mmCIF file of C-alpha atoms and ligand atoms in Angstrom:
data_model
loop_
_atom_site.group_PDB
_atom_site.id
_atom_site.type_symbol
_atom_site.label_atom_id
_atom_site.label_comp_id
_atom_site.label_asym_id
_atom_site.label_seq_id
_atom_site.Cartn_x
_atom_site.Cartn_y
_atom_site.Cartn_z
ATOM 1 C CA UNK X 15 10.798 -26.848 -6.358
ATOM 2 C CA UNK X 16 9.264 -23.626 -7.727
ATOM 3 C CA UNK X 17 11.509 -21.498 -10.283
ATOM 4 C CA UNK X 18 9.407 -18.418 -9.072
ATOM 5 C CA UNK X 19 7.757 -17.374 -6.483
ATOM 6 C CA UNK X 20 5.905 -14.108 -5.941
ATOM 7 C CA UNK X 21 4.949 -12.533 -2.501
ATOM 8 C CA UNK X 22 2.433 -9.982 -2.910
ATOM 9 C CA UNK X 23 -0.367 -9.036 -5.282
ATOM 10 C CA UNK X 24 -0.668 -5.372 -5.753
ATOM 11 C CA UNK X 25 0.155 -3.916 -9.340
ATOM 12 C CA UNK X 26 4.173 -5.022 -8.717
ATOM 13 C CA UNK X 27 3.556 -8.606 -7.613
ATOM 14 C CA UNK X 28 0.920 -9.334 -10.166
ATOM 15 C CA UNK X 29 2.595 -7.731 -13.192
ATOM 16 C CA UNK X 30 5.534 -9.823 -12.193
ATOM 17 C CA UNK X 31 3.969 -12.332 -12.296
ATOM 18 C CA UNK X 32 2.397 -11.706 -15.880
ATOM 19 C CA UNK X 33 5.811 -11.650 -16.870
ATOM 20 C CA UNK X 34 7.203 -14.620 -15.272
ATOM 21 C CA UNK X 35 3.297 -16.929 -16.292
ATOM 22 C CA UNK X 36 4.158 -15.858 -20.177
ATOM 23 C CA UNK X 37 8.128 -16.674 -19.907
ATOM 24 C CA UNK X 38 6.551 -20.152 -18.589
ATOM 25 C CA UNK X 39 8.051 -19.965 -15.219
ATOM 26 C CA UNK X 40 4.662 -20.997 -13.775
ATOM 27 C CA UNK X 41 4.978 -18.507 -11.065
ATOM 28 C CA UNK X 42 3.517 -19.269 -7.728
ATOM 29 C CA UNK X 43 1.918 -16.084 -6.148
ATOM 30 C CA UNK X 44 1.437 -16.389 -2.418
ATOM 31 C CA UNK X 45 -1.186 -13.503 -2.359
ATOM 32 C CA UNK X 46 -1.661 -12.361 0.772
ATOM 33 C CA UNK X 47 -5.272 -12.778 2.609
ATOM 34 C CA UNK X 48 -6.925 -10.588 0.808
ATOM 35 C CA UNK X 49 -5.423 -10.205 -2.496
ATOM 36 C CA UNK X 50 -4.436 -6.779 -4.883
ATOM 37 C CA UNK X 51 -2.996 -4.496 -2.212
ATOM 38 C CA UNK X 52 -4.154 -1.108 -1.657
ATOM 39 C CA UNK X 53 -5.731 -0.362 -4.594
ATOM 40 C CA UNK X 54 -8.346 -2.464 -3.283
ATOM 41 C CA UNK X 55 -8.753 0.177 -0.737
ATOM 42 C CA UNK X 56 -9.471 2.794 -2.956
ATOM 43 C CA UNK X 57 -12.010 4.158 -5.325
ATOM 44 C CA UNK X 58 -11.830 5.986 -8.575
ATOM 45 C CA UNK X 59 -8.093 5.808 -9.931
ATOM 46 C CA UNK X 60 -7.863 8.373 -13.118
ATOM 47 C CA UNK X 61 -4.435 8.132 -13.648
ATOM 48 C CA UNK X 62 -3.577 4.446 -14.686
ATOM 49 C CA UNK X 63 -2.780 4.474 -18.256
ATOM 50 C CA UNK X 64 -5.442 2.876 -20.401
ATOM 51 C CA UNK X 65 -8.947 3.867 -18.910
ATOM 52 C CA UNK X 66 -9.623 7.569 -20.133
ATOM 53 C CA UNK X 67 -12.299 7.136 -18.087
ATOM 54 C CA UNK X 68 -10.730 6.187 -14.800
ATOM 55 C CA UNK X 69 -11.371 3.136 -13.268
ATOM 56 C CA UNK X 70 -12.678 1.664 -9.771
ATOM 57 C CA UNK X 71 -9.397 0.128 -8.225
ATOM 58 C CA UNK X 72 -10.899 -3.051 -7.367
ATOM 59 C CA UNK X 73 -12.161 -3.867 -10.925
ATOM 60 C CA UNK X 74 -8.674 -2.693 -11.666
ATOM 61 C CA UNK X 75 -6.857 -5.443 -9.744
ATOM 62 C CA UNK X 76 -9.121 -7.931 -10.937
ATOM 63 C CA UNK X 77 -8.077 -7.482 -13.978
ATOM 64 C CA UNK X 78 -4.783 -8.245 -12.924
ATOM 65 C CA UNK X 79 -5.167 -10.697 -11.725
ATOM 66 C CA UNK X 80 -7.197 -12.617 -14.606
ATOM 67 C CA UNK X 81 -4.346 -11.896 -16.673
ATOM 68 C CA UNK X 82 -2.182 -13.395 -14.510
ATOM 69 C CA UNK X 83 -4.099 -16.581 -14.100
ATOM 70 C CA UNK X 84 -4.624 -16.443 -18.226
ATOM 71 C CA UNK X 85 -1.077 -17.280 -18.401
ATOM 72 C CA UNK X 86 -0.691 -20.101 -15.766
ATOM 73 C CA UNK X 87 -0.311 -18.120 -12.661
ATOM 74 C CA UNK X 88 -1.347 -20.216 -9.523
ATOM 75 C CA UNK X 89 -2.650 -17.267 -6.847
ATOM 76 C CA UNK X 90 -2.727 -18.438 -3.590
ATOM 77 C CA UNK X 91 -4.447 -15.939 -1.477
ATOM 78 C CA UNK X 92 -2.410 -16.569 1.876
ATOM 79 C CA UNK X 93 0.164 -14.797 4.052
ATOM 80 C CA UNK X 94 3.761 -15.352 4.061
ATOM 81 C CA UNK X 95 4.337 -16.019 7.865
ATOM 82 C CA UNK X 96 8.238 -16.148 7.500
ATOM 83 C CA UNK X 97 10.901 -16.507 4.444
ATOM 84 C CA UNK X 98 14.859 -18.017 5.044
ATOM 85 C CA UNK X 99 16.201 -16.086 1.979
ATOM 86 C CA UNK X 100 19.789 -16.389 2.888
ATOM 87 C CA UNK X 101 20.485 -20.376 2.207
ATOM 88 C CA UNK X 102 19.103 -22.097 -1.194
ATOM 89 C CA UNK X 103 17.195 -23.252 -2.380
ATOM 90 C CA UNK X 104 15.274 -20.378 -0.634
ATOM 91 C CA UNK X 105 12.328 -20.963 1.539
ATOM 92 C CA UNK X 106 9.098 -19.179 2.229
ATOM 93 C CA UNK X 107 6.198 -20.015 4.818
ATOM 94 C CA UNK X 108 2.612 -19.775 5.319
ATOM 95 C CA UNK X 109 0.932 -21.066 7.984
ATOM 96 C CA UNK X 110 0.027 -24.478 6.719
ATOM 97 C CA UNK X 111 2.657 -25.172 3.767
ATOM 98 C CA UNK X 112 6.123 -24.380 2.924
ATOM 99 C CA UNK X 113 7.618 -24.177 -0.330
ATOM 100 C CA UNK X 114 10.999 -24.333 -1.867
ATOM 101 C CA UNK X 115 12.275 -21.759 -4.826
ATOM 102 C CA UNK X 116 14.885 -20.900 -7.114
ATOM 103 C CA UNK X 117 14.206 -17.178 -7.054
ATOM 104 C CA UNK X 118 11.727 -15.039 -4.655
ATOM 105 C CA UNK X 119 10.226 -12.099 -6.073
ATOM 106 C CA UNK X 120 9.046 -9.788 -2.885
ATOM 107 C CA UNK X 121 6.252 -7.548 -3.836
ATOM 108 C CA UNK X 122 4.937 -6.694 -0.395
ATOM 109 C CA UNK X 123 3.942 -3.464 -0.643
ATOM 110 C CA UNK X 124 3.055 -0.508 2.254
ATOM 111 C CA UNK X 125 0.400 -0.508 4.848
ATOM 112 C CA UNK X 126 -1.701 2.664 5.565
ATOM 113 C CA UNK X 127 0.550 4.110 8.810
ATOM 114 C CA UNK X 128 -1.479 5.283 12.405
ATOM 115 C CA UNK X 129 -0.388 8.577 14.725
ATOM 116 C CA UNK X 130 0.253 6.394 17.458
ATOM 117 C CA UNK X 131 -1.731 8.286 20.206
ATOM 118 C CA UNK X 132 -3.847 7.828 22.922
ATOM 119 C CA UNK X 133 -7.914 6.502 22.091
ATOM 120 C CA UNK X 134 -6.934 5.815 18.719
ATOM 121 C CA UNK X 135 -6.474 1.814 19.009
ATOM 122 C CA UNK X 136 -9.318 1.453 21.264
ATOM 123 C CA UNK X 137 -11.517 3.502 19.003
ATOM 124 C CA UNK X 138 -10.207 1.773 16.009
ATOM 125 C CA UNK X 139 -13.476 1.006 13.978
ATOM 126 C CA UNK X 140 -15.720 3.370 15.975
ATOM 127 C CA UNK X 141 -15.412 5.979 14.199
ATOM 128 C CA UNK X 142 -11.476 5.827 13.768
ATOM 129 C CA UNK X 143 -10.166 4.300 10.711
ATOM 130 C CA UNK X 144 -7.388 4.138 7.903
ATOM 131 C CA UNK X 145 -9.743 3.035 4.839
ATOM 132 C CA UNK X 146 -12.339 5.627 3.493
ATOM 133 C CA UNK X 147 -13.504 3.250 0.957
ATOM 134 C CA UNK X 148 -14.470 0.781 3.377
ATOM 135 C CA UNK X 149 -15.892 2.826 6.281
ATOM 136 C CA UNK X 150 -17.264 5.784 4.774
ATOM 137 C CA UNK X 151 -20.698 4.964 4.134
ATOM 138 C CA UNK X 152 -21.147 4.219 8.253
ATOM 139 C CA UNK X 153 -21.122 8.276 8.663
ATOM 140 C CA UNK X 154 -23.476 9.658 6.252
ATOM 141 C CA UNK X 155 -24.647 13.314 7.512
ATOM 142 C CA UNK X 156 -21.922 12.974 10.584
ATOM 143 C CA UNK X 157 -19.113 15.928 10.894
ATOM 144 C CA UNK X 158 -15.847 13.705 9.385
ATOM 145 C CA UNK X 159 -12.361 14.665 10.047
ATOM 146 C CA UNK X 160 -9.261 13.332 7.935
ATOM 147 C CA UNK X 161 -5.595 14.057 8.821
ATOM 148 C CA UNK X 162 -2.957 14.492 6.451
ATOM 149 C CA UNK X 163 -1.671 17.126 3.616
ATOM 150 C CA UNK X 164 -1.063 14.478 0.684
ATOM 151 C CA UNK X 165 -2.684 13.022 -2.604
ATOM 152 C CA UNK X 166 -4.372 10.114 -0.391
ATOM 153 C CA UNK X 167 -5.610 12.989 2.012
ATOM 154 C CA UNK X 168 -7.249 14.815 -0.464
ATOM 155 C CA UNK X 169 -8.691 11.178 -2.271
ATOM 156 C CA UNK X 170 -10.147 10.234 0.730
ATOM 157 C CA UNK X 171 -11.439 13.425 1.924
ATOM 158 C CA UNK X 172 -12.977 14.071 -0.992
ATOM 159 C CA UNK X 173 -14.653 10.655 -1.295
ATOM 160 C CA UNK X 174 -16.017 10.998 2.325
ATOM 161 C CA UNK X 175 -17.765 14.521 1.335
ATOM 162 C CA UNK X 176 -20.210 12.130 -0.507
ATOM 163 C CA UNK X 177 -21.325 10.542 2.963
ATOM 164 C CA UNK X 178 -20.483 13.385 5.030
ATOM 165 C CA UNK X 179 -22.060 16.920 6.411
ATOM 166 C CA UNK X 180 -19.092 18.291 6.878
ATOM 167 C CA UNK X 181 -15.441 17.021 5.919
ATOM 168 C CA UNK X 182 -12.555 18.655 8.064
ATOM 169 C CA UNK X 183 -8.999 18.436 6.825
ATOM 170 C CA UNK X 184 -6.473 18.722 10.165
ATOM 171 C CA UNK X 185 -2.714 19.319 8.501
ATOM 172 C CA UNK X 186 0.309 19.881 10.670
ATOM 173 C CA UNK X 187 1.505 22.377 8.593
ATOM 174 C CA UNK X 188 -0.153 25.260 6.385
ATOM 175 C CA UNK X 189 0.757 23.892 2.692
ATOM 176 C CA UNK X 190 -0.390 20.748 1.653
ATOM 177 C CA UNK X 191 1.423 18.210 -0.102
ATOM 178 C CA UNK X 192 -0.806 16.974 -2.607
ATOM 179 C CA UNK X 193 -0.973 17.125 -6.567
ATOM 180 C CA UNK X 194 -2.118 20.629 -7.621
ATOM 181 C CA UNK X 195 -5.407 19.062 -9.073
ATOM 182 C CA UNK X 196 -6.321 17.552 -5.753
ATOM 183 C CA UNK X 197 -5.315 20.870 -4.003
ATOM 184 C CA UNK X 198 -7.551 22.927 -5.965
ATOM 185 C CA UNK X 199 -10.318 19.740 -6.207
ATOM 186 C CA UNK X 200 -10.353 20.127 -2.318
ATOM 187 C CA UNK X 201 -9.823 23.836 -1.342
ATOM 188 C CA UNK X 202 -12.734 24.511 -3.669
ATOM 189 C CA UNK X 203 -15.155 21.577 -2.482
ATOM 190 C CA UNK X 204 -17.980 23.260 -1.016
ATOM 191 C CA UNK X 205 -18.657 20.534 1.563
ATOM 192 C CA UNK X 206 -14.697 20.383 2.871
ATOM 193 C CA UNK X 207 -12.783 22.807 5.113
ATOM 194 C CA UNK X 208 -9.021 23.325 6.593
ATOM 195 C CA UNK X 209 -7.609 23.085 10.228
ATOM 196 C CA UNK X 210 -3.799 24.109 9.648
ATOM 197 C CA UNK X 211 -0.691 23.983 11.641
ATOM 198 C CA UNK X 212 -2.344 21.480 13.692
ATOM 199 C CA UNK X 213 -1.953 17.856 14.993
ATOM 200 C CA UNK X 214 -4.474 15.404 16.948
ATOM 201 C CA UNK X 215 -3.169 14.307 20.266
ATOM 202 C CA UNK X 216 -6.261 12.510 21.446
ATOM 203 C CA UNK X 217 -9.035 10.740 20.435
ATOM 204 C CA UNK X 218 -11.955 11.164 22.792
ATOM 205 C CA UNK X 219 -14.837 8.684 23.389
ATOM 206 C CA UNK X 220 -15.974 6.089 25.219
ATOM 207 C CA UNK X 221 -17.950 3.383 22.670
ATOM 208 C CA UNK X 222 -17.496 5.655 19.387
ATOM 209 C CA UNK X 223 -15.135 8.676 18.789
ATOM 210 C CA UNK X 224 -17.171 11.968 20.047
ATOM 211 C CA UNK X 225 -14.202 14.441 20.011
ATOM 212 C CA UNK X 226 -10.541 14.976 19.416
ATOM 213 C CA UNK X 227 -7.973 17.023 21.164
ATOM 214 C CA UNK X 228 -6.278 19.200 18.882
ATOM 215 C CA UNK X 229 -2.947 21.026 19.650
ATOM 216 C CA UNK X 230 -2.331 24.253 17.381
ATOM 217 C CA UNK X 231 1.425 23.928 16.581
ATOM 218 C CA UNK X 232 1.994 28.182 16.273
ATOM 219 C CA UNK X 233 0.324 29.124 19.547
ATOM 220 C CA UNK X 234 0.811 25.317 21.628
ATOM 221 C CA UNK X 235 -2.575 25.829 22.247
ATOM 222 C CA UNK X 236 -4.990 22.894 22.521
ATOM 223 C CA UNK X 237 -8.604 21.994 22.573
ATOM 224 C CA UNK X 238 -11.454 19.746 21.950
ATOM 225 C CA UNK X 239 -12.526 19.359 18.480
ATOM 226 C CA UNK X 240 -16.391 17.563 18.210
ATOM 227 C CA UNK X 241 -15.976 15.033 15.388
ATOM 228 C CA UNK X 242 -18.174 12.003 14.463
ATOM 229 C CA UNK X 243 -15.280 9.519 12.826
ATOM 230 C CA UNK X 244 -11.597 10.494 12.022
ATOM 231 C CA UNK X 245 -9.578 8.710 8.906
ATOM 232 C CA UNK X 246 -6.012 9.025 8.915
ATOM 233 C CA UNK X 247 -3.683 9.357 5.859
ATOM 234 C CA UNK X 248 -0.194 10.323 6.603
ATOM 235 C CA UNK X 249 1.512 7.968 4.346
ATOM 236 C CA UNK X 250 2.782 4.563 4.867
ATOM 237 C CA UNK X 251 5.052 1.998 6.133
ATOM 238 C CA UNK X 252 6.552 -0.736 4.248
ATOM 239 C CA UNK X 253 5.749 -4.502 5.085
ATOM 240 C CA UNK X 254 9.192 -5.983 5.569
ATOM 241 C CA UNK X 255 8.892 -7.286 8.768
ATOM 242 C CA UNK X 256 9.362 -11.057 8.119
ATOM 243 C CA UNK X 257 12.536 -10.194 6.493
ATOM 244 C CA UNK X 258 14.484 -8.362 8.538
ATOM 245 C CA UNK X 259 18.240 -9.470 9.439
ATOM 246 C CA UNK X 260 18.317 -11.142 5.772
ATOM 247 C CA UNK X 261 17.433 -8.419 3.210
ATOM 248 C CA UNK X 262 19.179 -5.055 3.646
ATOM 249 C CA UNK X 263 16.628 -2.087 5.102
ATOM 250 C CA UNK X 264 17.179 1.679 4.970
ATOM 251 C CA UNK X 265 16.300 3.159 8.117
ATOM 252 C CA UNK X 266 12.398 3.588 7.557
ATOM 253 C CA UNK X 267 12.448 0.040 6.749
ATOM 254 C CA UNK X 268 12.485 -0.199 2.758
ATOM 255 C CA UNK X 269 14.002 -2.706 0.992
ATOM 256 C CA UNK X 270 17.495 -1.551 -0.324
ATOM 257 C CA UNK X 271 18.078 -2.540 -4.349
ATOM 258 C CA UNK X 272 20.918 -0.247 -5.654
ATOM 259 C CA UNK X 273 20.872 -2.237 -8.740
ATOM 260 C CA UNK X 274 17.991 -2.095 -10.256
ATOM 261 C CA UNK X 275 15.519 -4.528 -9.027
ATOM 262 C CA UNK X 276 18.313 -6.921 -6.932
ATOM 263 C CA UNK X 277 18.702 -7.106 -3.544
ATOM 264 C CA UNK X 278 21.436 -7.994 -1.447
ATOM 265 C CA UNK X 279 20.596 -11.927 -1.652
ATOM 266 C CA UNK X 280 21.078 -14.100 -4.429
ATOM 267 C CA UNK X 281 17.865 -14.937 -6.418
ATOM 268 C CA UNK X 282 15.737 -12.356 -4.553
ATOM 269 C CA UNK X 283 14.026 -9.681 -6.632
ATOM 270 C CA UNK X 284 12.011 -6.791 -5.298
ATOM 271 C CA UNK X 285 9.435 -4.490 -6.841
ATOM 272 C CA UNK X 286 6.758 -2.009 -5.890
ATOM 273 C CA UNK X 287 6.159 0.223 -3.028
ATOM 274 C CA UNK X 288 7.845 -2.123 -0.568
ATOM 275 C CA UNK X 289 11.531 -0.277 -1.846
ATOM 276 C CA UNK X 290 9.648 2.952 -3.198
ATOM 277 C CA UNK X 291 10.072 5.846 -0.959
ATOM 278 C CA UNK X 292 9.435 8.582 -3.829
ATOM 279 C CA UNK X 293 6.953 7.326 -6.599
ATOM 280 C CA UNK X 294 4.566 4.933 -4.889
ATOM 281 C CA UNK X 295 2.473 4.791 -7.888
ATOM 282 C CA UNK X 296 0.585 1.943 -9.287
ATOM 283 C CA UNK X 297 1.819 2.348 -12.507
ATOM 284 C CA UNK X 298 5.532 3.307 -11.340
ATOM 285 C CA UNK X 299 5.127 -0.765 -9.083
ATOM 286 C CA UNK X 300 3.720 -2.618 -12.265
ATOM 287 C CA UNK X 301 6.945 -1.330 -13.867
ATOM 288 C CA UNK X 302 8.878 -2.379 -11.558
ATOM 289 C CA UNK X 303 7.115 -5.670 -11.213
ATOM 290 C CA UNK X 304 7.903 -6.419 -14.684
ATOM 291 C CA UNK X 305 11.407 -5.531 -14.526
ATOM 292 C CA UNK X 306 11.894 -7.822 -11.603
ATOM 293 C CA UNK X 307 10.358 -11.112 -13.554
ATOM 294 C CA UNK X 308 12.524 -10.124 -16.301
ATOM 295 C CA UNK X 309 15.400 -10.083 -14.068
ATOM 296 C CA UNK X 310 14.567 -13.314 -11.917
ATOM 297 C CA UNK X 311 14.148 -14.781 -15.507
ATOM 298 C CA UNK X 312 17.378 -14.074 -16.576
ATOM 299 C CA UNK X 313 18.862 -15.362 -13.405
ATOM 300 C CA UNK X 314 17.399 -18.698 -13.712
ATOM 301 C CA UNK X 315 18.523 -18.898 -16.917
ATOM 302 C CA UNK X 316 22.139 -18.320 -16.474
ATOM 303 C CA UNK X 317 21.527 -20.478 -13.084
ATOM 304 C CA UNK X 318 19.713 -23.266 -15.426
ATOM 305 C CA UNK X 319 23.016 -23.371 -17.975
ATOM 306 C CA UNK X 320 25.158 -23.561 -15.380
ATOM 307 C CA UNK X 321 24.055 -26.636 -13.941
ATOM 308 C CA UNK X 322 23.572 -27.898 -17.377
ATOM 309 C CA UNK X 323 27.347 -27.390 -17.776
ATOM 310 C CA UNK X 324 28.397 -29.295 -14.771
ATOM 311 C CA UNK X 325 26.138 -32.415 -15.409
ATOM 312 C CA UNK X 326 28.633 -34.957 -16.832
ATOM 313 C CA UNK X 327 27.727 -35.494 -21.033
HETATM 314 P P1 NAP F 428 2.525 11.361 1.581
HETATM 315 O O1 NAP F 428 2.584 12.022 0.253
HETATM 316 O O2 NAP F 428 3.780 10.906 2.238
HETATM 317 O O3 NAP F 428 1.759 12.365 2.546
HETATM 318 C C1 NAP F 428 1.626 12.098 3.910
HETATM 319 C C2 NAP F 428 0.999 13.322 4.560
HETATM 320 O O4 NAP F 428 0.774 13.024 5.939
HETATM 321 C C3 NAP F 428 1.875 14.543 4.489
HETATM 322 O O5 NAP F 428 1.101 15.676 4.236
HETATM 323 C C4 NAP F 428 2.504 14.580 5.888
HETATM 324 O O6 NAP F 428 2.748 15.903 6.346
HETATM 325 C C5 NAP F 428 1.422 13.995 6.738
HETATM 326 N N1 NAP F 428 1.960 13.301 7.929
HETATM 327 C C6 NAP F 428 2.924 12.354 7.969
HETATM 328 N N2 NAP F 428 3.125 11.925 9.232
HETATM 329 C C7 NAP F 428 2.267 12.629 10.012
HETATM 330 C C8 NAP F 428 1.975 12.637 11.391
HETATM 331 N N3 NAP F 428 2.611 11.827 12.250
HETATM 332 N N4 NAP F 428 1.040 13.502 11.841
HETATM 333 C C9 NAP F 428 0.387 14.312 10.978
HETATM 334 N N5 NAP F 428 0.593 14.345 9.656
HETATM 335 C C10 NAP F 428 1.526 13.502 9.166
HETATM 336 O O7 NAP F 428 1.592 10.052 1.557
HETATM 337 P P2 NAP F 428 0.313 9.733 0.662
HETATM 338 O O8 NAP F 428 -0.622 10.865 0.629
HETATM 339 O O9 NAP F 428 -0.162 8.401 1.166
HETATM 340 O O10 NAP F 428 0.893 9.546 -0.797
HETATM 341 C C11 NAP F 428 1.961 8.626 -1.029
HETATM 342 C C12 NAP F 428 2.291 8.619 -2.539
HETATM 343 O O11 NAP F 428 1.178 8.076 -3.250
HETATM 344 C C13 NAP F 428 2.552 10.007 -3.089
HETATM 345 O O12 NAP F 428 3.558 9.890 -4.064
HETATM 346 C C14 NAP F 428 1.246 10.365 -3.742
HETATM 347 O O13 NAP F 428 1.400 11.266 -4.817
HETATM 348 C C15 NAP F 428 0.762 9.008 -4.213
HETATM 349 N N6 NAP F 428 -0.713 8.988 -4.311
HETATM 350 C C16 NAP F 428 -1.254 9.412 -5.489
HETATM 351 C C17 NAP F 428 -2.623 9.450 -5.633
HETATM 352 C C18 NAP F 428 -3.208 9.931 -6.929
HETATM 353 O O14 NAP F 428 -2.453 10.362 -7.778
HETATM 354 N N7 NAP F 428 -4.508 9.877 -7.124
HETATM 355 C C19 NAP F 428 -3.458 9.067 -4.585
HETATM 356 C C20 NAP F 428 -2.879 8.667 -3.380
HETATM 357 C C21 NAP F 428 -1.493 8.645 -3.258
HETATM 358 P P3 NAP F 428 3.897 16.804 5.674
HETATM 359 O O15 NAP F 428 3.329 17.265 4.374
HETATM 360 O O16 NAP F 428 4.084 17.901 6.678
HETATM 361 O O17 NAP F 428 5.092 15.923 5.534
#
């Protein structure tokens, strides 16, 4: 039997478990494949506390995670296939072990979300693609296109001007969303230029993306846009899916915690972007992480006495 178990290892998951390793809980983290969320994903992150410099996010997470193991973390890097959350002691899956626990912290986070349209899954990795970091380098000197108005639109666009000829920004509307120092960072990059009031309906090739079909919102009118890869950042969708009917969801599919880090099940804590629709910062998750391994650890504690009270003396 566990006394705490962790799902997820982005900034929430693994500060939680930080917490829980030095209150000796011996926290089991079930990692995910590939462990440290989306920070692995990304480059340069300037705004974590601590590194004046900025930091790669990678090297970030890694350090994480050492400090996590430094404390008696185990880190298991393997996905939860299914959880039963609603009977104790509570149970959570992977696909070749199952393990037992007194409280489940669920630190899941958000994956990278897709327009949904035709070409794009078939194109996915030819020239279509979610993760600058990972794909930019393939499409050095090609014309790049990214869609979205927000801070990850701008981070990746202007990471892909270091690979690219030409780095197109296609936003549906004619402001962007993004921090005021990524706005001007962007609008006055001499390698990056604006398609507004516009959204992609099509992606257009037959081994790799050639073109896109582009629909100006103002006039209706549409055409084909040439375009060597495409990279898509409109936000994200919580991963929640293996507990649905047992923790509470809000329509978009966050995890609902009124109270602070609780959820609507007994000995089931929640923390980072997986129940963050405004922040979804890394800093704003490793808070959270360690307020949920503070409150898991006072749950087991008053669980703990209470048991100790009912054992005959
Ligand atoms: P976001 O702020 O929600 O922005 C998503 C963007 O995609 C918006 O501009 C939105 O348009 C657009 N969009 C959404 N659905 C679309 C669709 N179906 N078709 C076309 N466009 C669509 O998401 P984010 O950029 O991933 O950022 C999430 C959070 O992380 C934010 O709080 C952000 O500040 C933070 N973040 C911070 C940094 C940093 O500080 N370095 C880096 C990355 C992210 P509308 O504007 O019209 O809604």
């Amino acid at each position: 039997m566990e006394r705490v178990i962790v799902i997820g290892s982005g900034p929430a998951g693994l500060t939680a478990a930080i917490y829980a390793a030095r209150a000796n809980l011996k926290p089991l983290v079930l990692a995910g494949g590939l462990y440290g969320g989306q920070l692995m994903l990304t480059t340069e992150v300037e705004n974590y506390p601590g590194f004046p410099e900025g930091i790669q996010g990678p090297d970030l997470m890694i350090r994480f995670r050492e400090q996590a193991e430094r404390f008696g973390a185990r880190i298991e890097n393997v996905d939860v296939t299914s959880v039963e959350l609603t009977n104790k002691p509570l149970t959570v899956r992977t696909p070749d072990a199952e393990y037992q626990s007194k409280t489940v912290i669920v630190a899941t986070g958000a994956s990278a979300r897709w327009l949904d349209i035709p070409g794009e899954e078939r194109l996915r990795g030819r020239g279509v693609s979610t993760c600058a970091t990972c794909d930019g380098a393939f499409f050095r000197e090609k014309h790049i296109v990214v869609v979205g108005g927000g801070d990850s639109a701008m981070e990746e666009a202007l990471f892909l001007t270091r690979f690219g000829k030409r780095v197109t920004v296609i936003h549906r509307r004619d402001s962007l969303r993004a921090s005021k120092i990524m706005v001007d960072r962007a609008k006055s990059h001499e390698k990056m230029d604006f398609i507004w009031n516009t959204v992609v309906d099509e992606m257009i090739g037959d081994t790799h993306l050639r073109a896109l079909r582009l629909r100006n919102l103002l006039d209706g009118s549409s055409y084909e846009f040439e375009a060597d890869a495409i990279f898509i950042a409109i936000g994200h969708t919580p991963n929640t899916d293996i507990f649905k009917g047992q923790l509470n969801l809000d329509a978009a599919g966050y995890i609902v915690s009124p109270d602070g880090c609780a959820t609507n099940l007994d000995g089931v804590f929640v923390a980072g972007d997986v129940n963050d629709i405004r922040y979804k910062q890394a800093i704003t998750a490793a808070g959270a992480g360690c307020r949920a391994a503070m409150d898991a650890e006072k749950y087991l504690e008053a669980l703990e006495f209470a048991v100790k009270l009912e054992q005959p003396a």
